[in-house]
PDB file of N, CA and C in Angstrom:
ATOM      1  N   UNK P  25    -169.665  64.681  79.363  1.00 59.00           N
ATOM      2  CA  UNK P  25    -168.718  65.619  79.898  1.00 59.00           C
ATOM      3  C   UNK P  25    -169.290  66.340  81.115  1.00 59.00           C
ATOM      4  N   UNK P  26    -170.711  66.709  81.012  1.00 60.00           N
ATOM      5  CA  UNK P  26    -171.165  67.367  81.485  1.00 60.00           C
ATOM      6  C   UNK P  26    -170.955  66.763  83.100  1.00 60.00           C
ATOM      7  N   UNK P  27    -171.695  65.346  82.888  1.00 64.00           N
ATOM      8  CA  UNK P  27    -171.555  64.525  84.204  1.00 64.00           C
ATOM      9  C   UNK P  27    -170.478  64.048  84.581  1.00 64.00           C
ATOM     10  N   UNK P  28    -169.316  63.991  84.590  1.00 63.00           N
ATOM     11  CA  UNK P  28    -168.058  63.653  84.978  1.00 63.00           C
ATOM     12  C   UNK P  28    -167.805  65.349  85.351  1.00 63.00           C
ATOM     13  N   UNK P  29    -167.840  66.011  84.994  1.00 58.00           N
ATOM     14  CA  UNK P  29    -167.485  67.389  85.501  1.00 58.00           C
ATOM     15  C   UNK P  29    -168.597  67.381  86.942  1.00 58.00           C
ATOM     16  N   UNK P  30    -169.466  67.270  86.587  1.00 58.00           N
ATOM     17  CA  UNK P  30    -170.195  67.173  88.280  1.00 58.00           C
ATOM     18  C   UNK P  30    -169.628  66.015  89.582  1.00 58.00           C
ATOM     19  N   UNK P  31    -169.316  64.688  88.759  1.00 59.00           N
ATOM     20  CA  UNK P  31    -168.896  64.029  89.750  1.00 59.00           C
ATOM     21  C   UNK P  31    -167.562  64.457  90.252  1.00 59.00           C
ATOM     22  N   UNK P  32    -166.660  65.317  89.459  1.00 59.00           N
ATOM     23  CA  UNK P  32    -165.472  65.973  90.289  1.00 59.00           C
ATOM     24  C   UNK P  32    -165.841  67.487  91.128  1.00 59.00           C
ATOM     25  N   UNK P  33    -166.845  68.561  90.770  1.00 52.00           N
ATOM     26  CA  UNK P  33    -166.904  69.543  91.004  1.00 52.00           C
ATOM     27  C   UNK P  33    -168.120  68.802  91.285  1.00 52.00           C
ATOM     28  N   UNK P  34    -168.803  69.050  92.739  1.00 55.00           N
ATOM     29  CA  UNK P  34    -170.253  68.612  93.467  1.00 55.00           C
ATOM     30  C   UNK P  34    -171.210  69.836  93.577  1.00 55.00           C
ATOM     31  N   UNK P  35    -170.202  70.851  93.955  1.00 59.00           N
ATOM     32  CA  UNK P  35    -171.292  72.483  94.000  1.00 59.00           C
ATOM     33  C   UNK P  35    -170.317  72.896  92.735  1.00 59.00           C
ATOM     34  N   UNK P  36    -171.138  73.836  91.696  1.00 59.00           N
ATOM     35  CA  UNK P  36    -170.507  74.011  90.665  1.00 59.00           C
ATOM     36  C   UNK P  36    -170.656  75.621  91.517  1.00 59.00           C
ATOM     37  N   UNK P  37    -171.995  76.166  91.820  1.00 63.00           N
ATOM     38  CA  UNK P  37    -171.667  77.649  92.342  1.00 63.00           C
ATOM     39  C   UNK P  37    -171.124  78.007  93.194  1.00 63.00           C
ATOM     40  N   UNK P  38    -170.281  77.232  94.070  1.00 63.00           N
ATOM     41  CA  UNK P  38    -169.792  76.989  95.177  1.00 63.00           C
ATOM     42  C   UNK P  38    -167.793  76.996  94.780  1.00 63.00           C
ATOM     43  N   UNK P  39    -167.944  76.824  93.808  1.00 60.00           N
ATOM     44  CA  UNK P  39    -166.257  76.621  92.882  1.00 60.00           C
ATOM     45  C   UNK P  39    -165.696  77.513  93.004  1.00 60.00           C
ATOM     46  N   UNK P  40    -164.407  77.805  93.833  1.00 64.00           N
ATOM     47  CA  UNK P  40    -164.022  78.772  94.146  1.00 64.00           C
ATOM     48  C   UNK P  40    -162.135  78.638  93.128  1.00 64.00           C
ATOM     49  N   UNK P  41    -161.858  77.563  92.877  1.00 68.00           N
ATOM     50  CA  UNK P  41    -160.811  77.389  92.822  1.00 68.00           C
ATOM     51  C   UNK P  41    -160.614  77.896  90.708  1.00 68.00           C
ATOM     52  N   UNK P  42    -159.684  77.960  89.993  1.00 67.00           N
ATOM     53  CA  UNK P  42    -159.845  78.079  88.449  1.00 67.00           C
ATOM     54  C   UNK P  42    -160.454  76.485  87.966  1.00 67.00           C
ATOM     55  N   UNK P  43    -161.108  77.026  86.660  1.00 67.00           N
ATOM     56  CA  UNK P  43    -162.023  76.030  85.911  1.00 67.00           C
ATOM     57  C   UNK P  43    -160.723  75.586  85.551  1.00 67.00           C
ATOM     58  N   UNK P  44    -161.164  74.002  85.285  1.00 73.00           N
ATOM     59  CA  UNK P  44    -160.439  73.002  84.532  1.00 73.00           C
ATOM     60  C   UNK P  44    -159.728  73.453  82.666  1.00 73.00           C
ATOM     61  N   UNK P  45    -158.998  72.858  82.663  1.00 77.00           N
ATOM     62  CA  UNK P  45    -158.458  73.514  81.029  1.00 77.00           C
ATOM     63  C   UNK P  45    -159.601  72.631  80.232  1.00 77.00           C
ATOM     64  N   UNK P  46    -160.243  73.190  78.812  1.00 83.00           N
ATOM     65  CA  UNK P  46    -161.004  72.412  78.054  1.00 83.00           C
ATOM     66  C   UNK P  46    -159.927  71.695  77.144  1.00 83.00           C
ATOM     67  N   UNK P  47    -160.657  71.209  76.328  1.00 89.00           N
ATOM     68  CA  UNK P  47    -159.970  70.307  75.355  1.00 89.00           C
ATOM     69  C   UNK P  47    -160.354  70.262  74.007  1.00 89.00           C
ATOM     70  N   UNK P  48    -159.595  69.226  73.568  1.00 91.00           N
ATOM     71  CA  UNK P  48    -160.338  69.326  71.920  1.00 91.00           C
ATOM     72  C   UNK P  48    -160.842  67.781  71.586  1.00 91.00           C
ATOM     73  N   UNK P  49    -161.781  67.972  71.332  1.00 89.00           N
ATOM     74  CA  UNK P  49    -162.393  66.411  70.537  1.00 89.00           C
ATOM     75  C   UNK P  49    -162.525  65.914  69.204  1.00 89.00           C
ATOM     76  N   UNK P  50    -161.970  65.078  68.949  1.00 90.00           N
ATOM     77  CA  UNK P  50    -161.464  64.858  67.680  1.00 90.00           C
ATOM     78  C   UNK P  50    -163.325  63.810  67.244  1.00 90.00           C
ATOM     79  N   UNK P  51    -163.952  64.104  66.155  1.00 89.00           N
ATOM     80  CA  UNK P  51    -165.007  63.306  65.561  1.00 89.00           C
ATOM     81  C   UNK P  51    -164.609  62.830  63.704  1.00 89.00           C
ATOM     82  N   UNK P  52    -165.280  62.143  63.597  1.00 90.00           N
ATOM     83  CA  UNK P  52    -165.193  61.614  62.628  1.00 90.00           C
ATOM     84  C   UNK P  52    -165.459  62.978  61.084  1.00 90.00           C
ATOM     85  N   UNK P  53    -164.245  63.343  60.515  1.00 91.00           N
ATOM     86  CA  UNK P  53    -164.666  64.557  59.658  1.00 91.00           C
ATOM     87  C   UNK P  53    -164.385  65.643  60.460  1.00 91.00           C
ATOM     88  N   UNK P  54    -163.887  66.001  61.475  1.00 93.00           N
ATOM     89  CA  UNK P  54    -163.754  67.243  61.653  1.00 93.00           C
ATOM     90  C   UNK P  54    -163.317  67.007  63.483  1.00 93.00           C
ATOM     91  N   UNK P  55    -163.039  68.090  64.302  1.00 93.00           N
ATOM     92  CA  UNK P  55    -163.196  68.278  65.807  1.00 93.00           C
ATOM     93  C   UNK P  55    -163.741  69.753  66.421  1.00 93.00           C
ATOM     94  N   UNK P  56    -163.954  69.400  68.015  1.00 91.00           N
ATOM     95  CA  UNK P  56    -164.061  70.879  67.976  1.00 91.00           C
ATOM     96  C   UNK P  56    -163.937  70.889  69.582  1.00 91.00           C
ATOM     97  N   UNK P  57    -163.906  71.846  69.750  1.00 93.00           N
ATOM     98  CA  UNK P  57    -163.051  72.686  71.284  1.00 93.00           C
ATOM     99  C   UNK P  57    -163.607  72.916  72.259  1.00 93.00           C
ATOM    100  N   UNK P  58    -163.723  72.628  73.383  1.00 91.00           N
ATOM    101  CA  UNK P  58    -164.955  73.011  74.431  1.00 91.00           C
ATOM    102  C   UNK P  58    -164.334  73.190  75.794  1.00 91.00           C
ATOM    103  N   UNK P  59    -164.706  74.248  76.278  1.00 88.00           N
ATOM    104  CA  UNK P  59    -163.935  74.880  77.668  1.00 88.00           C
ATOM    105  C   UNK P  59    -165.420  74.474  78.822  1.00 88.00           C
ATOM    106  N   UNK P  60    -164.919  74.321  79.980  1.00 82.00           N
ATOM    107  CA  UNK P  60    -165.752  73.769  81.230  1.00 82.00           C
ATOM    108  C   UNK P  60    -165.656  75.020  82.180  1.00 82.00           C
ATOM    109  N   UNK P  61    -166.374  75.632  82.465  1.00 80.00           N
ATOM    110  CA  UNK P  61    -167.111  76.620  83.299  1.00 80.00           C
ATOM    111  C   UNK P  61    -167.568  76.211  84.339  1.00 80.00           C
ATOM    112  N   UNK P  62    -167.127  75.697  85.758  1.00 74.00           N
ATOM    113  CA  UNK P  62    -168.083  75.290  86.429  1.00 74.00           C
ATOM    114  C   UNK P  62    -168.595  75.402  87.416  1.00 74.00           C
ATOM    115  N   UNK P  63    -168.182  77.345  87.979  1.00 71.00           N
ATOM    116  CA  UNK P  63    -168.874  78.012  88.672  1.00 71.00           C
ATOM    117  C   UNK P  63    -170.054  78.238  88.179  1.00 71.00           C
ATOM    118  N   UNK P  64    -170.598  78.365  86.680  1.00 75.00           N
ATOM    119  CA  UNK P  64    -172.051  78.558  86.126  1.00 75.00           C
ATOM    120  C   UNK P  64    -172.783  77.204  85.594  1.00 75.00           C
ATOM    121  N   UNK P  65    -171.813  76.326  86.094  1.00 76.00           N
ATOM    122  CA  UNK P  65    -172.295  74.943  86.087  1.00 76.00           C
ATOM    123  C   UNK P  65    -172.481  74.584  84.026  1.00 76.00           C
ATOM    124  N   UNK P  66    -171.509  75.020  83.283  1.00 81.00           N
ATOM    125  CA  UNK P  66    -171.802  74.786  81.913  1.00 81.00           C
ATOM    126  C   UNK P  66    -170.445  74.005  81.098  1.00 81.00           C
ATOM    127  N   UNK P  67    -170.964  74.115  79.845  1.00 84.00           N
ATOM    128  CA  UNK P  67    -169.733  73.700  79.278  1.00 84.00           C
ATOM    129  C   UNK P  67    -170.120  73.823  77.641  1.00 84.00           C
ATOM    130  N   UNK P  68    -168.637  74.959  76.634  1.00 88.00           N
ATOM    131  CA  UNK P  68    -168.887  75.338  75.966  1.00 88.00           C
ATOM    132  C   UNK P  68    -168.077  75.064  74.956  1.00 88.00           C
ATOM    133  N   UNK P  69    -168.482  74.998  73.456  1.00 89.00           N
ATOM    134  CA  UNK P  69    -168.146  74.359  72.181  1.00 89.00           C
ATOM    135  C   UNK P  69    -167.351  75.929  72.137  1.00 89.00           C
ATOM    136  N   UNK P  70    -166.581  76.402  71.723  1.00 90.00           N
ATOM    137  CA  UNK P  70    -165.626  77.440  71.713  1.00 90.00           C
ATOM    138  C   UNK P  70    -165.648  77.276  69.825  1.00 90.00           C
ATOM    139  N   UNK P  71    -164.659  76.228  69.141  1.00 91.00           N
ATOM    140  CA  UNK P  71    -164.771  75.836  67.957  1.00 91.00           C
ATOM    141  C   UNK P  71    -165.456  74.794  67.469  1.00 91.00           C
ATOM    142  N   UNK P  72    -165.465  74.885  66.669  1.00 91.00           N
ATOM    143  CA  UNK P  72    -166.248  73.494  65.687  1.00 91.00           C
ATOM    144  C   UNK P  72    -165.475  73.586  64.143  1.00 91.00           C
ATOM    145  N   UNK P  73    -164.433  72.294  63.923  1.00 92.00           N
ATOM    146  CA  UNK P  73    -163.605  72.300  62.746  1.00 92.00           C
ATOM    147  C   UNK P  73    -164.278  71.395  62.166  1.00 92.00           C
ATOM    148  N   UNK P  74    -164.508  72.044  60.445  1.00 91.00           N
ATOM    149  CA  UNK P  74    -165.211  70.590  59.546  1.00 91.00           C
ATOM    150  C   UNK P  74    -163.723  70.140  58.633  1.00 91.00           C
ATOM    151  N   UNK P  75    -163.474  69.495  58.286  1.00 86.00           N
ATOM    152  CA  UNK P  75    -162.313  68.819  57.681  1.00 86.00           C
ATOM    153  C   UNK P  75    -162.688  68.319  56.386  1.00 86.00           C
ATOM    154  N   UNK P  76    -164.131  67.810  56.167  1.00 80.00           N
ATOM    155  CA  UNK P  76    -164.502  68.030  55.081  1.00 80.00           C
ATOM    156  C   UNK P  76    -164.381  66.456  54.308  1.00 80.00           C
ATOM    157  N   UNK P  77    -163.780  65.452  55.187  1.00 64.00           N
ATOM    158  CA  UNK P  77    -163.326  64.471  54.412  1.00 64.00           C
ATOM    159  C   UNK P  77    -164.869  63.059  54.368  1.00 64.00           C
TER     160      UNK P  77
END
């Protein structure tokens, strides 16, 4: 994620425009939520769902 967010955003401190919407990722047993920041050049797990199965 990290690197596909750089190959669209090249200067992350340089980002003047709004961050991209995050998303949700679905894993095996559970998903979880992560928003892209990329004036501070990051990217963050917001949730983490266990499903339990």
């Amino acid at each position: 994620m990290v690197r596909a967010a750089e190959a669209v955003h090249l200067h992350g401190r340089a980002h003047a425009d709004v961050d991209p919407k995050g998303g949700d990722v679905i894993v095996p047993g559970g998903m979880f939520t992560y928003q892209v920041v990329v004036r501070s050049e990051r990217v963050y797990v917001v949730q983490i769902t266990y499903l339990g199965f």
